[in-house]
Amino acid sequence: MRNHRFRPSVLIAFSVIVFFSYSSTIAGAQTFRRDTEDQTNRRDTEAQTFRRGVVVAREANAADAGRDALRAGGNAIDAAIATALAMAVTHPEAGNIGGGGFIVAYIAKSKQVITYDFRETAPLASTERMYLDANDRPLPHHRAGPRAAGVPGTLRGLELAHREYGSLPWRKLVEPAIRSAREGFAITDHVAKTLNRELAAKTPVDRTQMNKLADFPASVSAFSKRDRSPWKAGDSLVQPELAATLERIADRGADDFYAGETARLIVRYMEEGGGLITRQDLASYRAKRREPIHTTFKGFDIYGIGPSASGGITIALMLNILERYDLKADGPRSIRTLHRVTEAMRRGFLTRALYLGDPDFESIDVNKLISKEYANEMAKSIDDGRATPSANLAPFRVILAEGEHTTHLSTIDAAGNAVALTYTLEDSFGSRAVVPGAGFLLNNEMGDFNLIPGRTDTAGRIGTKPNVIAPGKRMLSSQSPTIVLKDGRVHVVTGSPGGRTIPNTTLWVLLNLLEFDLDPAAAVAAPRTHHAWFPDIIQVERALFHDDVVKPLERLGHRVKAVDIQGDAHTIVVDERTGVRRGVPDPRHETAKAAGD
Ligand code: DON
């Protein structure tokens, strides 16, 4: 690790502590009275029970494609690949071949956890300040259009996983996606509404604010109804250009995307549209096998994803901090639990900002950051009677600021192999730009770099060095596919979308299952919170946003705000005793499904 002067125990010495007229007992075990109400207010799903294999994913046709791969004799890796490819067609806002992501997988035969990093990379022509004007203001093209795109990684990642551990022929895994693209599939109300919103033209069109599908002609033609009337649930979305692209990929593998006809179409669009991705960028892209992040939590083995994702290290650190407490005695909604979890999140995200980036560019002392000693050091500054102001933990000046979309799927097969796969275009519909002639959306993942070097502010903008732009570098991700083993066997497969909320959503699912012993459906449904160091504010799902939660947290010095929902954690829980698999689609989205046998 690079030398650093940051020592939490020293920093806390100059924390400004304001004493109020109550003591630490205020933060005590006041179990939140609306517990049962919260659960029943939700469209709660019963976990579905399976004996052999299961796929849980955001979109039902794609979950069925994965289940069919299992039925055809495929394993959990095949099922995850078939589901991910199908979602590139049936869940266009996040499913993708033009984005990137991560896999954590358990291989039963070798009793090994492996991970794949297929995160996008910055094009070779990128520069540190490429999205800034002379006054450090972000330029409009940093969030939409071809210039916002990193070099996609999804197909190289799926191909690598398939080559190493898949068992069905590649073409068989692509076929359900081709079928849905060519023949069409019935869209849900959610897809109809999001497409209508994205396709509604702005008046007058503001050229500096091109940020909808409507702003890009190839996107309009890929996602509009033939008669241009608004979409409604049940309409069939047919994507002929995407079908042709997937046909080539079925025939020639990922090479078509990175060096064949699809590469040609991408590069042509970049040249015409002012994007940066070249033939060389595509040809030199590599998906990588990496070491998993491992920690223990109260008898469970937690396996997560390492850099270039931040999820594994952040979650390991938060669990290492939290395992010193008997959270169960207080309950998941007690003020003291919410306070302690927030303080762990604050320190997890501080660590993320200070040290994490692309491991091929930054030297990261992973073993130190996930050690129990580092967690002990971080925990020393936690005060049960008072929120730690985030600015007090920063080892540099924080500037006072003036002023979702990804998807996760989980699979397991009869032999006990399992896959946690999260992948993304970054925003919903990514850069909004479909590659003309190829029918798929490009990501806008470049926005995950720290865009303004040196500027870390109270609004949550991070300017630390490990994640500034460099040619060929992977932008830091919050994705957190996670597998928990108990006594050497898969117990939980989980993960979520949600940008920086991802590690915290995943943390709550893990705590609800492993610490609070909630049943699987309740563990996924239970309200979640989020704190990311900056902004120094706890985000709380509305189901938990009540005076008897908010007021005591405010008295501890926290600022609290409500959000409707946080995350989308499609989870599998295996009963340790019986081996029964429970598939839990997150009830926050009605289109999710558990499919299996
Ligand atoms: O990789 C990341 O951390 C982000 N690009 C993920 C974006 C995301 O989850 C948005 N979706 N809700």
XYZ file of C-alpha atoms and ligand atoms in Angstrom:
609
model
C 0.000 0.000 0.000
C 1.081 3.525 -0.608
C 2.212 5.356 2.475
C -0.558 7.250 4.113
C -0.759 9.341 7.206
C -4.367 8.608 8.020
C -4.903 7.127 11.488
C -8.544 7.148 12.645
C -7.570 7.054 16.317
C -5.593 10.260 15.904
C -8.112 11.986 13.739
C -10.914 11.491 16.170
C -8.900 13.498 18.670
C -9.784 16.647 16.797
C -13.369 15.700 16.120
C -15.734 18.392 17.199
C -18.018 16.773 19.712
C -21.141 18.660 20.607
C -22.783 17.447 23.762
C -26.514 17.363 23.952
C -28.542 16.845 27.085
C -28.714 13.115 26.763
C -26.248 10.308 27.082
C -25.275 7.293 25.065
C -28.178 5.371 26.543
C -30.441 7.379 24.215
C -29.015 5.273 21.410
C -29.995 2.162 23.321
C -32.071 -0.761 22.283
C -35.319 0.944 21.382
C -36.742 -1.634 19.067
C -38.738 0.086 16.427
C -42.417 -0.491 17.123
C -43.570 -0.582 13.521
C -41.592 -3.732 12.700
C -44.519 -5.897 11.763
C -46.341 -3.052 10.082
C -43.357 -2.409 7.796
C -43.314 -5.990 6.660
C -47.012 -6.150 5.914
C -47.049 -2.804 4.126
C -44.841 -4.248 1.432
C -45.856 -6.429 -1.464
C -43.998 -9.177 0.356
C -43.009 -12.238 -1.634
C -42.860 -15.629 -0.121
C -39.502 -17.150 -0.870
C -40.050 -19.898 -3.408
C -38.665 -23.299 -2.638
C -36.649 -25.430 -5.043
C -34.793 -28.734 -4.695
C -32.334 -28.529 -7.589
C -31.409 -25.363 -9.458
C -32.710 -21.789 -9.239
C -32.242 -18.530 -11.103
C -33.450 -15.294 -9.532
C -33.378 -12.235 -11.747
C -35.115 -8.945 -12.377
C -36.877 -10.052 -15.564
C -39.048 -13.149 -15.893
C -38.224 -14.209 -19.502
C -34.522 -14.019 -18.686
C -34.944 -16.033 -15.472
C -36.752 -18.660 -17.573
C -33.847 -18.689 -20.067
C -31.479 -19.478 -17.189
C -33.767 -22.180 -15.818
C -33.979 -23.741 -19.298
C -30.171 -23.843 -19.420
C -30.232 -25.789 -16.136
C -32.908 -28.135 -17.485
C -30.765 -28.743 -20.577
C -28.018 -30.062 -18.293
C -26.160 -26.779 -17.854
C -24.640 -25.636 -14.588
C -25.025 -22.400 -12.580
C -22.436 -20.669 -14.793
C -24.339 -21.562 -17.960
C -27.569 -20.386 -16.310
C -26.066 -17.048 -15.304
C -24.679 -16.470 -18.806
C -27.971 -17.357 -20.525
C -29.882 -15.085 -18.116
C -27.453 -12.185 -18.556
C -27.546 -12.459 -22.367
C -31.355 -12.662 -22.352
C -31.588 -9.595 -20.144
C -29.551 -7.646 -22.715
C -32.747 -7.972 -24.760
C -35.577 -8.162 -22.227
C -34.334 -5.691 -19.583
C -32.791 -3.042 -21.813
C -32.287 -0.385 -19.134
C -29.589 -2.449 -17.427
C -29.154 -5.836 -19.090
C -26.409 -5.367 -21.635
C -23.687 -6.375 -23.994
C -22.468 -2.769 -24.158
C -21.608 -2.446 -20.453
C -19.619 -4.380 -17.894
C -19.789 -6.120 -14.547
C -18.560 -8.759 -12.138
C -19.087 -12.399 -11.203
C -18.469 -14.203 -7.938
C -18.913 -17.960 -8.406
C -18.635 -21.043 -6.222
C -17.251 -24.111 -7.994
C -18.440 -27.163 -6.101
C -15.994 -29.656 -7.625
C -12.869 -27.803 -6.508
C -14.586 -26.131 -3.493
C -13.258 -22.838 -4.785
C -14.668 -19.330 -5.003
C -13.577 -17.532 -8.166
C -14.281 -14.046 -9.454
C -14.300 -12.356 -12.834
C -13.823 -8.634 -13.464
C -15.294 -7.506 -16.774
C -15.509 -3.850 -15.870
C -15.276 -1.290 -18.674
C -11.995 0.514 -19.295
C -11.228 4.115 -20.241
C -10.443 4.409 -23.965
C -6.744 4.881 -24.713
C -7.347 8.478 -25.797
C -8.796 9.402 -22.362
C -7.248 12.097 -20.216
C -7.632 12.974 -16.545
C -9.656 16.135 -17.177
C -11.521 15.062 -20.298
C -14.980 15.825 -18.929
C -14.192 19.273 -17.479
C -14.245 22.782 -18.820
C -11.611 25.354 -17.817
C -13.568 26.132 -14.641
C -13.761 22.507 -13.542
C -17.408 22.265 -14.546
C -18.409 18.860 -16.017
C -19.091 19.067 -19.775
C -22.490 17.880 -21.050
C -21.119 14.870 -22.926
C -19.889 13.214 -19.742
C -23.181 11.437 -19.035
C -24.724 10.694 -22.424
C -23.727 9.922 -25.991
C -20.778 7.941 -27.379
C -18.132 9.985 -25.536
C -19.501 8.858 -22.145
C -18.818 5.198 -22.881
C -16.052 3.041 -21.501
C -14.823 0.046 -23.515
C -17.493 -2.609 -22.833
C -16.504 -5.763 -20.954
C -19.630 -7.889 -20.668
C -19.078 -10.294 -23.574
C -15.393 -10.918 -22.813
C -16.411 -11.595 -19.189
C -19.206 -14.028 -20.034
C -16.973 -15.708 -22.602
C -14.132 -16.173 -20.074
C -16.501 -17.641 -17.453
C -17.945 -19.945 -20.119
C -14.540 -21.065 -21.366
C -13.342 -21.923 -17.858
C -16.489 -23.374 -16.257
C -19.410 -23.511 -18.706
C -20.703 -26.861 -19.901
C -23.289 -26.148 -22.618
C -22.272 -24.924 -26.089
C -21.953 -21.103 -26.255
C -24.547 -20.852 -29.030
C -27.145 -22.556 -26.870
C -26.693 -19.840 -24.236
C -27.136 -17.030 -26.773
C -30.193 -18.548 -28.471
C -32.906 -17.427 -26.009
C -31.625 -13.853 -26.336
C -31.674 -14.081 -30.137
C -35.228 -15.456 -30.062
C -36.520 -12.667 -27.803
C -34.829 -10.019 -29.952
C -36.016 -11.457 -33.275
C -39.522 -12.572 -32.369
C -40.162 -9.972 -29.694
C -41.347 -10.374 -26.133
C -44.254 -8.894 -24.207
C -43.042 -5.846 -22.289
C -44.083 -5.112 -18.726
C -45.772 -1.962 -17.533
C -42.418 -0.834 -16.117
C -40.635 -1.149 -19.489
C -43.560 0.556 -21.274
C -43.445 3.510 -18.893
C -39.674 3.938 -18.929
C -39.520 3.714 -22.730
C -42.342 6.255 -23.098
C -40.525 8.614 -20.746
C -37.200 8.164 -22.545
C -38.709 8.557 -26.019
C -40.730 11.680 -25.263
C -39.040 14.486 -27.183
C -38.031 17.588 -25.246
C -39.312 20.950 -26.439
C -37.331 22.864 -27.294
C -34.478 20.414 -27.783
C -31.510 21.579 -25.766
C -28.412 20.279 -27.532
C -26.268 20.597 -24.429
C -28.585 18.379 -22.444
C -28.849 15.295 -24.641
C -29.671 12.722 -22.024
C -32.598 10.652 -23.261
C -33.107 7.908 -25.830
C -35.077 10.535 -27.775
C -31.843 12.442 -28.399
C -30.215 9.641 -30.427
C -31.791 8.573 -33.760
C -30.573 4.946 -33.602
C -31.981 4.659 -30.069
C -35.335 6.052 -31.218
C -35.507 3.550 -34.031
C -34.416 0.611 -31.816
C -36.927 1.316 -29.045
C -39.954 2.951 -30.736
C -43.137 1.213 -31.766
C -43.448 0.991 -35.521
C -46.344 3.471 -35.569
C -44.566 5.653 -32.969
C -47.559 5.397 -30.611
C -46.849 5.075 -26.872
C -45.968 1.672 -25.493
C -48.302 -0.211 -23.169
C -47.870 -3.352 -21.088
C -48.142 -6.481 -23.213
C -46.928 -4.867 -26.456
C -44.205 -6.807 -28.237
C -40.742 -5.251 -28.459
C -38.857 -6.618 -31.482
C -35.155 -5.703 -31.923
C -34.005 -6.964 -35.354
C -30.593 -5.247 -35.363
C -29.809 -6.600 -31.910
C -30.941 -10.055 -33.072
C -28.466 -9.866 -35.975
C -25.662 -8.770 -33.617
C -26.442 -11.637 -31.241
C -26.492 -14.069 -34.196
C -22.940 -13.033 -35.072
C -21.937 -13.390 -31.427
C -23.480 -16.866 -31.290
C -21.469 -17.816 -34.380
C -18.135 -16.137 -33.743
C -18.201 -15.567 -29.998
C -17.093 -12.353 -28.326
C -14.465 -11.907 -31.060
C -17.179 -10.495 -33.301
C -17.816 -7.714 -30.783
C -14.145 -6.942 -30.145
C -12.590 -7.541 -33.579
C -15.320 -8.368 -36.110
C -18.378 -6.771 -37.683
C -19.768 -5.441 -34.386
C -16.391 -3.840 -33.625
C -16.541 -2.171 -37.035
C -19.994 -0.735 -36.292
C -18.884 0.540 -32.871
C -15.787 2.226 -34.263
C -17.736 3.784 -37.152
C -20.192 5.267 -34.656
C -17.375 6.576 -32.471
C -15.744 8.277 -35.446
C -19.013 9.832 -36.605
C -20.325 10.716 -33.136
C -17.202 12.064 -31.471
C -16.592 9.058 -29.220
C -13.144 7.790 -28.252
C -13.301 4.003 -28.526
C -11.017 2.715 -31.284
C -10.363 -0.632 -32.921
C -7.309 -0.933 -30.711
C -9.344 -0.271 -27.548
C -11.699 -3.095 -28.438
C -8.973 -5.504 -29.555
C -6.949 -4.990 -26.387
C -9.821 -5.332 -23.893
C -9.363 -8.246 -21.452
C -11.722 -9.671 -18.825
C -9.766 -10.757 -15.749
C -9.928 -13.540 -13.230
C -9.124 -12.068 -9.798
C -8.747 -13.175 -6.186
C -12.004 -13.006 -4.207
C -12.249 -10.880 -1.081
C -12.746 -13.141 1.936
C -13.697 -12.353 5.489
C -15.492 -14.161 8.299
C -18.556 -12.961 10.159
C -19.811 -14.877 13.194
C -19.053 -18.303 11.756
C -19.891 -17.537 8.113
C -17.384 -17.173 5.264
C -18.177 -14.111 3.175
C -16.798 -13.961 -0.385
C -17.046 -10.751 -2.377
C -15.633 -8.997 -5.380
C -12.310 -7.167 -5.202
C -11.133 -4.071 -7.072
C -11.922 -2.740 -9.607
C -15.150 -3.108 -7.621
C -15.270 -1.626 -4.164
C -18.109 -3.840 -2.917
C -16.115 -6.731 -1.451
C -13.647 -4.636 0.556
C -16.288 -2.172 1.769
C -18.639 -4.944 2.907
C -15.808 -6.938 4.544
C -14.707 -3.860 6.485
C -18.262 -3.004 7.564
C -18.886 -6.579 8.726
C -15.527 -6.634 10.534
C -16.512 -3.442 12.350
C -20.014 -4.692 13.168
C -19.084 -8.155 14.399
C -17.919 -6.673 17.718
C -21.521 -5.793 18.609
C -24.427 -7.975 19.649
C -26.735 -6.323 17.123
C -29.210 -9.164 17.435
C -29.917 -8.327 21.063
C -31.039 -4.835 19.980
C -32.843 -5.890 16.786
C -32.516 -4.619 13.213
C -34.623 -1.473 13.724
C -33.270 -0.340 17.080
C -31.782 3.132 17.059
C -28.507 1.783 18.377
C -28.295 -0.764 15.521
C -29.116 1.906 12.926
C -26.506 4.213 14.456
C -23.793 1.542 14.558
C -24.525 0.369 11.022
C -24.362 3.980 9.821
C -21.006 4.514 11.510
C -19.683 1.318 9.886
C -20.957 2.520 6.479
C -19.313 5.924 7.001
C -15.939 4.284 7.614
C -16.403 1.750 4.827
C -17.010 4.507 2.293
C -14.176 6.664 3.629
C -11.829 3.719 3.053
C -13.273 3.262 -0.416
C -12.578 6.894 -1.312
C -9.058 6.859 0.096
C -7.650 3.669 -1.317
C -9.750 1.936 -3.969
C -9.375 2.036 -7.734
C -8.176 -0.208 -10.552
C -5.646 -2.653 -9.014
C -3.719 -2.722 -12.301
C -2.986 0.998 -11.835
C -3.019 1.535 -8.060
C -1.268 -0.472 -5.412
C -3.939 -1.457 -2.893
C -3.070 -3.283 0.318
C -6.209 -5.418 0.263
C -5.108 -7.718 3.087
C -4.661 -4.762 5.378
C -8.019 -3.174 4.547
C -9.956 -6.396 5.194
C -7.983 -7.310 8.327
C -9.623 -7.391 11.739
C -6.879 -5.008 12.952
C -7.817 -2.306 10.450
C -11.491 -2.684 11.461
C -10.495 -2.375 15.143
C -8.594 0.800 14.352
C -11.557 2.255 12.448
C -14.024 1.241 15.157
C -12.094 3.097 17.874
C -13.579 6.402 16.781
C -17.196 5.168 16.902
C -19.158 6.802 19.701
C -22.439 5.075 20.584
C -23.765 8.399 21.826
C -22.923 10.618 18.879
C -22.651 10.579 15.076
C -19.085 11.185 13.849
C -19.190 14.108 11.398
C -17.805 12.700 8.155
C -15.552 15.718 7.625
C -13.741 14.892 10.871
C -12.519 11.620 9.388
C -11.132 13.095 6.165
C -7.340 13.339 6.100
C -7.581 16.234 3.619
C -9.683 19.327 3.086
C -13.264 18.624 2.112
C -14.854 21.345 0.032
C -18.232 22.649 1.082
C -20.592 21.932 -1.801
C -23.054 24.570 -2.971
C -25.548 23.075 -3.881
C -29.780 4.158 -11.006
C -29.115 1.442 -13.484
C -27.687 -1.934 -12.924
C -29.035 -5.402 -12.350
C -28.105 -8.401 -10.258
C -28.907 -12.077 -10.711
C -28.213 -15.159 -8.606
C -28.043 -18.788 -9.732
C -27.392 -22.166 -8.154
C -27.504 -25.670 -9.626
C -28.201 -29.125 -8.244
C -24.471 -29.815 -7.707
C -24.094 -26.704 -5.528
C -22.282 -24.444 -8.007
C -23.490 -20.879 -7.620
C -23.101 -17.524 -9.371
C -23.665 -13.978 -8.157
C -23.562 -11.748 -11.243
C -24.036 -7.969 -11.306
C -23.640 -5.994 -14.505
C -24.565 -2.548 -15.666
C -24.738 0.234 -18.208
C -24.312 2.687 -15.244
C -27.385 4.938 -15.677
C -30.725 3.545 -16.750
C -30.180 2.923 -20.513
C -26.518 3.921 -20.003
C -25.320 6.582 -22.439
C -28.777 6.394 -24.139
C -26.827 5.833 -27.366
C -27.567 2.723 -29.422
C -24.807 1.771 -31.853
C -26.354 2.341 -35.311
C -26.695 -0.939 -37.182
C -25.887 -3.019 -34.103
C -28.976 -2.363 -31.968
C -27.428 -2.289 -28.493
C -26.912 0.484 -25.955
C -23.500 1.714 -24.875
C -22.729 2.297 -21.219
C -21.923 5.691 -19.660
C -19.584 4.128 -17.121
C -16.857 6.795 -17.523
C -18.921 8.804 -15.003
C -17.795 6.370 -12.275
C -14.273 7.810 -12.370
C -13.468 10.690 -10.030
C -14.080 13.389 -12.599
C -12.538 16.385 -10.829
C -9.094 15.428 -9.510
C -8.544 16.844 -6.033
C -12.137 17.886 -5.437
C -13.849 15.967 -2.652
C -16.913 17.798 -1.429
C -19.721 17.477 1.056
C -22.194 16.691 -1.741
C -20.485 13.354 -2.332
C -18.180 14.241 -5.211
C -14.931 12.341 -4.690
C -11.642 13.601 -6.141
C -9.146 11.176 -4.616
C -6.292 9.900 -6.741
C -6.884 6.135 -6.918
C -9.926 6.620 -9.166
C -8.957 9.446 -11.534
C -9.136 8.748 -15.277
C -6.178 7.168 -17.081
C -6.030 5.443 -20.469
C -6.938 1.767 -20.207
C -7.919 2.054 -16.534
C -11.056 0.533 -14.998
C -13.349 2.990 -13.194
C -14.123 2.058 -9.578
C -17.436 0.267 -9.150
C -19.711 -0.222 -6.148
C -20.983 -3.555 -7.428
C -21.076 -6.250 -4.771
C -21.937 -9.752 -5.968
C -21.523 -11.865 -2.829
C -21.555 -15.535 -1.865
C -21.699 -16.730 1.757
C -20.495 -20.208 2.681
C -21.394 -22.044 5.852
C -19.207 -25.039 6.658
C -17.882 -25.048 3.104
C -21.282 -25.044 1.387
C -23.158 -22.223 -0.323
C -25.600 -20.552 2.076
C -26.415 -17.180 0.440
C -26.036 -15.765 -3.090
C -26.851 -12.061 -3.338
C -26.031 -8.593 -4.676
C -27.888 -5.528 -5.948
C -27.918 -2.530 -8.260
C -28.136 1.028 -6.941
C -24.826 2.865 -7.498
C -23.124 3.735 -4.234
C -26.003 2.203 -2.241
C -25.032 -1.275 -3.505
C -22.595 -2.322 -0.733
C -25.049 -1.055 1.889
C -28.045 -2.862 0.398
C -25.959 -6.023 0.306
C -24.793 -5.416 3.880
C -28.407 -5.208 5.075
C -29.365 -8.444 3.306
C -26.365 -10.164 4.941
C -27.078 -8.737 8.414
C -30.772 -9.611 8.167
C -29.917 -13.215 7.313
C -26.722 -13.872 9.266
C -27.144 -11.663 12.344
C -30.877 -11.166 12.777
C -31.986 -14.602 11.534
C -34.839 -13.171 9.489
C -36.404 -15.639 7.091
C -35.231 -15.151 3.501
C -38.288 -13.234 2.216
C -38.275 -10.874 5.201
C -34.501 -10.392 4.983
C -34.802 -9.144 1.402
C -38.000 -7.144 1.990
C -36.869 -5.397 5.197
C -36.261 -1.629 4.900
C -32.700 -0.534 4.147
C -30.512 2.453 4.906
C -27.520 4.007 3.205
C -24.669 6.268 4.245
C -21.686 6.896 1.957
C -19.387 9.072 4.129
C -20.385 12.015 1.912
C -22.996 13.352 1.608
C -23.078 13.120 5.420
C -26.666 11.951 5.516
C -28.497 8.695 6.214
C -30.836 7.708 3.439
C -33.718 5.634 4.806
C -36.384 3.734 2.909
C -39.780 5.298 3.463
C -41.061 2.203 5.284
C -38.641 3.106 8.090
C -38.931 6.879 7.861
C -41.021 7.611 10.935
C -40.603 10.072 13.774
C -39.663 7.363 16.239
C -36.694 6.458 14.028
C -35.787 9.809 12.515
C -35.988 11.964 15.658
C -33.679 9.814 17.826
C -31.176 9.547 14.967
C -31.256 13.328 14.560
C -30.666 13.740 18.277
C -27.518 11.634 17.842
C -26.318 14.146 15.272
C -27.332 12.352 12.078
C -29.125 13.959 9.182
C -31.797 11.688 7.736
C -33.678 11.720 4.454
C -36.297 9.416 2.950
C -36.125 7.524 -0.327
C -38.870 5.360 -1.795
C -36.793 2.261 -2.360
C -33.164 1.203 -2.149
C -31.746 -1.641 -4.194
C -33.032 -4.740 -5.924
C -31.383 -7.745 -4.293
C -32.354 -10.982 -6.024
C -31.176 -13.556 -3.564
C -30.876 -17.304 -3.044
C -30.673 -18.803 0.450
C -29.843 -22.485 0.907
C -31.157 -24.182 4.012
C -28.097 -25.573 5.758
C -29.900 -28.642 7.070
C -32.072 -29.735 4.148
C -30.265 -28.202 1.180
C -33.578 -26.663 0.063
C -32.989 -23.555 -2.054
C -35.136 -20.495 -1.466
C -35.274 -18.051 -4.349
C -36.214 -14.533 -3.281
C -36.945 -11.999 -5.994
C -36.718 -8.586 -4.371
C -40.352 -7.477 -3.854
C -39.466 -3.864 -4.678
C -39.901 -4.609 -8.387
C -42.833 -6.606 -9.658
C -41.067 -7.966 -12.731
C -38.562 -10.098 -10.818
C -38.841 -13.873 -10.766
C -37.352 -16.994 -9.217
C -37.386 -19.862 -11.718
C -36.116 -23.349 -11.024
C -36.897 -26.974 -10.248
O -20.591 0.190 -11.067
C -21.157 1.019 -10.364
O -20.887 1.201 -9.193
C -22.280 1.835 -10.942
N -22.011 2.132 -12.321
C -23.564 1.114 -10.769
C -24.723 1.927 -11.272
C -26.007 1.506 -10.707
O -26.107 0.604 -9.926
C -27.189 2.291 -11.121
N -28.397 1.575 -10.821
N -29.264 1.564 -10.151
